[in-house]
PDB file of C-alpha atoms in Angstrom:
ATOM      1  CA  UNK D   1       0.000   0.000   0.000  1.00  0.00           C
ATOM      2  CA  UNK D   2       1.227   3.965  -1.053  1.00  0.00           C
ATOM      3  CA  UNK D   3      -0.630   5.774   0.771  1.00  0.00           C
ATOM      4  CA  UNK D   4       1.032   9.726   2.147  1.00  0.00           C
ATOM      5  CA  UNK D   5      -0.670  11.977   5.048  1.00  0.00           C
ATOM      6  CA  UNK D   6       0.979  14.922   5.274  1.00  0.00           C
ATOM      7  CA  UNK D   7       0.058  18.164   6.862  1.00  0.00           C
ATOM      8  CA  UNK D   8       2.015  21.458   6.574  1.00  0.00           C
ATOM      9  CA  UNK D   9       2.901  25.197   5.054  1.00  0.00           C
ATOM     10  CA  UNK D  10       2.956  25.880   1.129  1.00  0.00           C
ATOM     11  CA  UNK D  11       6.622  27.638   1.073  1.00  0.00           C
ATOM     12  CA  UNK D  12       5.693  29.333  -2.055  1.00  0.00           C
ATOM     13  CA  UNK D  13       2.601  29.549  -3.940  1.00  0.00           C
ATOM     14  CA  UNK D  14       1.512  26.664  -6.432  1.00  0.00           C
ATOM     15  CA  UNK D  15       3.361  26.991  -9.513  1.00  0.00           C
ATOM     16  CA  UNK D  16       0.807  26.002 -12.424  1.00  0.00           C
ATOM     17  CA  UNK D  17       1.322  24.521 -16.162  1.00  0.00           C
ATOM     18  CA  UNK D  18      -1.200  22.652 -18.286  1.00  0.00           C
ATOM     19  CA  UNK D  19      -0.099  19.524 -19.903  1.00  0.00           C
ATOM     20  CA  UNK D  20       0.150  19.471 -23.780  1.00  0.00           C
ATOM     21  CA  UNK D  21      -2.206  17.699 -26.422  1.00  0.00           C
ATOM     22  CA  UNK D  22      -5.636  17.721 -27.116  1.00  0.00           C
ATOM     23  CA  UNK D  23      -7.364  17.531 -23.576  1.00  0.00           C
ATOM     24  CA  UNK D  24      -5.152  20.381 -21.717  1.00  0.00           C
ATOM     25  CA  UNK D  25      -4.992  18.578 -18.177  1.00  0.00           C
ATOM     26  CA  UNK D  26      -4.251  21.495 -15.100  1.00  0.00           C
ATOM     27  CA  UNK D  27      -1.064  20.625 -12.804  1.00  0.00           C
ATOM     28  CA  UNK D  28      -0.160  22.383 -10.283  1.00  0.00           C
ATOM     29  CA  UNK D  29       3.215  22.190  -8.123  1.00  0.00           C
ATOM     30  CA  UNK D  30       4.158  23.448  -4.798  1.00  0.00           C
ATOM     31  CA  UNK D  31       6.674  22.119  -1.273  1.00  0.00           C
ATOM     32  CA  UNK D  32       5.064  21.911   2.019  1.00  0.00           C
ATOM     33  CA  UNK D  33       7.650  22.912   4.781  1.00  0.00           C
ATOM     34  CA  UNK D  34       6.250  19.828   7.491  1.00  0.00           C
ATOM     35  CA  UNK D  35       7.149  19.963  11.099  1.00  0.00           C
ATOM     36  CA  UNK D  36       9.412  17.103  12.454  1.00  0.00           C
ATOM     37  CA  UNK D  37       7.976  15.810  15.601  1.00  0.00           C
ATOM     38  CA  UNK D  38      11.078  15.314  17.676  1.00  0.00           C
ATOM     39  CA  UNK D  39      14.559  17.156  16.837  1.00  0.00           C
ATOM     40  CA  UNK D  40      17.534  15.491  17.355  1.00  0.00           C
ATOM     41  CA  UNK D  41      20.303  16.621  19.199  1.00  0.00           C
ATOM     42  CA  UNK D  42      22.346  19.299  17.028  1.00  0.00           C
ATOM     43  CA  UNK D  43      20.051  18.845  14.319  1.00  0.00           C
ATOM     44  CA  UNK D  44      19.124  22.581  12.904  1.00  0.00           C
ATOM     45  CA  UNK D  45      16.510  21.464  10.633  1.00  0.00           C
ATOM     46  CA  UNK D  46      12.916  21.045  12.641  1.00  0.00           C
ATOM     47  CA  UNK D  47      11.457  20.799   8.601  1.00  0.00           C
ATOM     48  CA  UNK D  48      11.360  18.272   6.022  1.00  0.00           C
ATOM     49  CA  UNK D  49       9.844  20.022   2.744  1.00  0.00           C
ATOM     50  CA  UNK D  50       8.046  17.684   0.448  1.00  0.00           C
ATOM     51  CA  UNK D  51       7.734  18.032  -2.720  1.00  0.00           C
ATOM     52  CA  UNK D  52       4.007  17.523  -4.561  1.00  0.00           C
ATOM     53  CA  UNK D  53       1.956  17.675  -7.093  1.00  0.00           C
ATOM     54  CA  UNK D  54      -1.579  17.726  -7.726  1.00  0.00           C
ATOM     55  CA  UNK D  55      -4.221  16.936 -11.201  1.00  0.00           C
ATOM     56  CA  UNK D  56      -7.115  18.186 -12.659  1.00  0.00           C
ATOM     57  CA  UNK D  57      -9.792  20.070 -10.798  1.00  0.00           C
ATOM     58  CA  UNK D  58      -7.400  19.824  -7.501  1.00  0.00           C
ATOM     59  CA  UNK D  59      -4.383  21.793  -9.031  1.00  0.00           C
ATOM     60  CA  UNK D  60      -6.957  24.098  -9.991  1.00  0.00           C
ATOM     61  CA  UNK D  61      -8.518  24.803  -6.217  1.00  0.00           C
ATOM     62  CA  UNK D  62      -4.953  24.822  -5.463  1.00  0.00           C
ATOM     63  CA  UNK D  63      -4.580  27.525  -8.155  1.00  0.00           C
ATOM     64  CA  UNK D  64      -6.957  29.852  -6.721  1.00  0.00           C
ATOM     65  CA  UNK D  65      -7.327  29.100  -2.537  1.00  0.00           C
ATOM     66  CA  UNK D  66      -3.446  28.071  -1.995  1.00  0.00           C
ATOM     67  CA  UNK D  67      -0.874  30.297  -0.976  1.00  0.00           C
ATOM     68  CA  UNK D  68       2.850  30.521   0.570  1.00  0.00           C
ATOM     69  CA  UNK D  69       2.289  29.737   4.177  1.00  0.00           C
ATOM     70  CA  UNK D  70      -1.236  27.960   3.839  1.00  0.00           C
ATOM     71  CA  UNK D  71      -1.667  24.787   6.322  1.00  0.00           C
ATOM     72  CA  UNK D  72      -2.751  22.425   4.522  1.00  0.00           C
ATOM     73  CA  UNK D  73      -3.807  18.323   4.794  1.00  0.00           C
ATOM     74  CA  UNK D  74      -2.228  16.557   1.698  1.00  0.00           C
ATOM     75  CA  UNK D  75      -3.039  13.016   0.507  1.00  0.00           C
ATOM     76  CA  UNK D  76      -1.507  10.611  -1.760  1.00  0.00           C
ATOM     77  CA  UNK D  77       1.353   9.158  -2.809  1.00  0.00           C
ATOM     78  CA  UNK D  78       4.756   8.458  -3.021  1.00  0.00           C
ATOM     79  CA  UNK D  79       6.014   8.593  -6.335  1.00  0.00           C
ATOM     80  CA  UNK D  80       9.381   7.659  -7.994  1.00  0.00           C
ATOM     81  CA  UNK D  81      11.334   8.793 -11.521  1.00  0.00           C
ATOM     82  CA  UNK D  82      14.622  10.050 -12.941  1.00  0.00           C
ATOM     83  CA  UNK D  83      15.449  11.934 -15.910  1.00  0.00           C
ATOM     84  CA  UNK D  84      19.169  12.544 -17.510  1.00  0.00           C
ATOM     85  CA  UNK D  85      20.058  16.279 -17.127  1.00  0.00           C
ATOM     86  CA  UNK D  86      21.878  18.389 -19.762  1.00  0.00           C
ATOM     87  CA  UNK D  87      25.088  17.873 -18.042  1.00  0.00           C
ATOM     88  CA  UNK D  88      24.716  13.388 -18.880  1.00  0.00           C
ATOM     89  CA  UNK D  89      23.622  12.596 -14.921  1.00  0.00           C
ATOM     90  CA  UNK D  90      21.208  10.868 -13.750  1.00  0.00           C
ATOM     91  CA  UNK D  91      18.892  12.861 -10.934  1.00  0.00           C
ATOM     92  CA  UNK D  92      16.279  10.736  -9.108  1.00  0.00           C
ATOM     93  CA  UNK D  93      12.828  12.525  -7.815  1.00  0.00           C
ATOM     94  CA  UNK D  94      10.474  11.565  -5.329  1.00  0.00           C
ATOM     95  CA  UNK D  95       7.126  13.150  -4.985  1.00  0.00           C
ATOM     96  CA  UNK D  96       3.516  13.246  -3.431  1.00  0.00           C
ATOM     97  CA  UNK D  97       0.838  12.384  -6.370  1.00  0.00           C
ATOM     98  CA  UNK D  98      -1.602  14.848  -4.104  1.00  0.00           C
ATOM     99  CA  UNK D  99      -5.143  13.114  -4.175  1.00  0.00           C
ATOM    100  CA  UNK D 100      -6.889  15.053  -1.814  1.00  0.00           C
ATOM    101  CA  UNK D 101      -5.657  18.299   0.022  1.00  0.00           C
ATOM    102  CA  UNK D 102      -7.685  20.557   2.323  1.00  0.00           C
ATOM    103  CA  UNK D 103      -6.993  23.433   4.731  1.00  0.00           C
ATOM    104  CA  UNK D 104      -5.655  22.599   7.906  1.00  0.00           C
ATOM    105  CA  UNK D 105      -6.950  25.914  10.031  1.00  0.00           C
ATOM    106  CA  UNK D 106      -9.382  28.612   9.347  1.00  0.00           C
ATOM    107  CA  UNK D 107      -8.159  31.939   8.392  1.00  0.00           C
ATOM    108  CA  UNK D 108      -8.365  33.529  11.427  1.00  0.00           C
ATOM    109  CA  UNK D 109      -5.976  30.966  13.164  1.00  0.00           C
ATOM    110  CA  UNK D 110      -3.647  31.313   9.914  1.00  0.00           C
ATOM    111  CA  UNK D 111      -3.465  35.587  10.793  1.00  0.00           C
ATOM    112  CA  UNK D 112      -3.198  35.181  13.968  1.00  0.00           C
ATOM    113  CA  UNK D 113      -0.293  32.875  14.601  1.00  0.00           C
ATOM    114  CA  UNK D 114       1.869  34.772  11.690  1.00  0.00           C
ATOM    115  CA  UNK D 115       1.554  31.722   9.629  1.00  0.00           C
ATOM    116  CA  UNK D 116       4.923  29.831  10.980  1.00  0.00           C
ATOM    117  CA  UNK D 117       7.562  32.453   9.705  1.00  0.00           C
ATOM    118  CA  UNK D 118       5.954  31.032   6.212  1.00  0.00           C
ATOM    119  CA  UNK D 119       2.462  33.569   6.050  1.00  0.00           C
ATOM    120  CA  UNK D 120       2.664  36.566   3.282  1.00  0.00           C
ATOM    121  CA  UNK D 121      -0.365  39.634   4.024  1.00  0.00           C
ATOM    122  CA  UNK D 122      -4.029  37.752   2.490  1.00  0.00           C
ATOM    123  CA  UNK D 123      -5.850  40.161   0.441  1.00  0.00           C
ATOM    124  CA  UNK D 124      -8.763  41.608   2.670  1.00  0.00           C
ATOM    125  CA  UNK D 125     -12.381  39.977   3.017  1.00  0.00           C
ATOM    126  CA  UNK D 126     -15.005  40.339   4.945  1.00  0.00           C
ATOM    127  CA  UNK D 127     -15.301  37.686   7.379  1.00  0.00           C
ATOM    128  CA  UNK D 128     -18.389  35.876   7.363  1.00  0.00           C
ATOM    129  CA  UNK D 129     -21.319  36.877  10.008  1.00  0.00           C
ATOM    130  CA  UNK D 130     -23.221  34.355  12.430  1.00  0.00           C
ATOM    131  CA  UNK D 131     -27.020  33.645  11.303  1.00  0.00           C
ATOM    132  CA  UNK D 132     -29.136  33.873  14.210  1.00  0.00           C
ATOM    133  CA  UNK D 133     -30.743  30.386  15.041  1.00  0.00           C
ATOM    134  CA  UNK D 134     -30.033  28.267  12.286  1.00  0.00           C
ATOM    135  CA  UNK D 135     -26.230  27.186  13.063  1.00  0.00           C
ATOM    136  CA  UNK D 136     -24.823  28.250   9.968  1.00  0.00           C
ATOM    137  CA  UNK D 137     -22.885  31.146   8.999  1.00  0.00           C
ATOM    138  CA  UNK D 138     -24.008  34.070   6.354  1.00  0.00           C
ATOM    139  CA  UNK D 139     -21.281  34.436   3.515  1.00  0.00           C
ATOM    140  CA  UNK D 140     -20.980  38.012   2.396  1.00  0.00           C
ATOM    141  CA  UNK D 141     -21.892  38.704  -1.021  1.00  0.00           C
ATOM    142  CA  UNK D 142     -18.224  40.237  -1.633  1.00  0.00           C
ATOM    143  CA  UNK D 143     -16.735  36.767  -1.459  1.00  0.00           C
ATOM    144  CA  UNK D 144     -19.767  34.453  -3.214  1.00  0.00           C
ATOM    145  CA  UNK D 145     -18.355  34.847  -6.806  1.00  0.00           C
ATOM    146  CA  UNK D 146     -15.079  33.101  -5.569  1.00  0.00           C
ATOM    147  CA  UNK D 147     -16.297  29.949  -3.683  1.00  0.00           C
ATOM    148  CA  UNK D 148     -16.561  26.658  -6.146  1.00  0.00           C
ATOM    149  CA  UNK D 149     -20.348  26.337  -5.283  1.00  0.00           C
ATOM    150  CA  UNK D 150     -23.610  28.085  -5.683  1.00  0.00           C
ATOM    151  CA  UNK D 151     -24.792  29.148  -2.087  1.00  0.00           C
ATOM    152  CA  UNK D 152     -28.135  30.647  -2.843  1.00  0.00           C
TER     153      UNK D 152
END
């Protein structure tokens, strides 16, 4: 079984490109800086920073909600390859094939903490307002055009 949980901090935003051919396919690239969970003695780096890629509709979301210092949940998994460089030598890669990915806090928590050292200034939005009774929250109108569902 292949089969990657990871959750960390985009340390850049995605990077996007659209495979070639007939039926252009969306892929979208990006490192997430994960936390060690122990540090070992004289060891600097409390990081490992994994490389991944996502398909599809998902590099797309990643596109448009993911940004440098984003915590996200990434699933997958682990894949293999090597190409020859222009210099003769072989270079090996490992990856995450990203299956799934979601955010890991809300927005507030993200602005609040300072993002790990990795969070760059979010564009302004109005944050959404409680509805009185019904247990769900009213989305402003400014930010309805951007969600990826129809909420009236």
């Amino acid at each position: 079984m292949n089969k990657v949980i990871l959750m960390g901090r985009l340390t850049r935003d995605p990077e996007m490109r659209y495979s070639s051919g007939e039926n252009q396919t969306a892929i979208a690239r990006y490192t997430l800086a994960v936390d060690r969970r122990f540090k070992r003695q004289g060891d600097e780096q409390t990081a490992d920073f994994i490389n991944c890629v996502v398909f599809g509709r998902g590099a797309e979301f990643a596109e448009n909600y993911l940004h440098q210092g984003t915590k996200i949940v990434a699933e997958g998994r682990i894949q293999t390859g090597s190409y020859t460089n222009k210099d003769g030598q072989r270079v090996y890669t490992t990856e995450v094939v990203v299956e799934n990915q979601e955010f890991a806090e809300s927005k507030a928590a993200a602005s609040s903490d300072g993002g790990g050292g990795y969070q760059q200034a979010a564009p302004s939005r109005p944050e959404p307002t409680q509805a009185a009774g019904d247990g769900f929250m009213n989305i402003p109108e400014a930010i309805e055009e951007e969600l990826p569902f129809n909420v009236k």
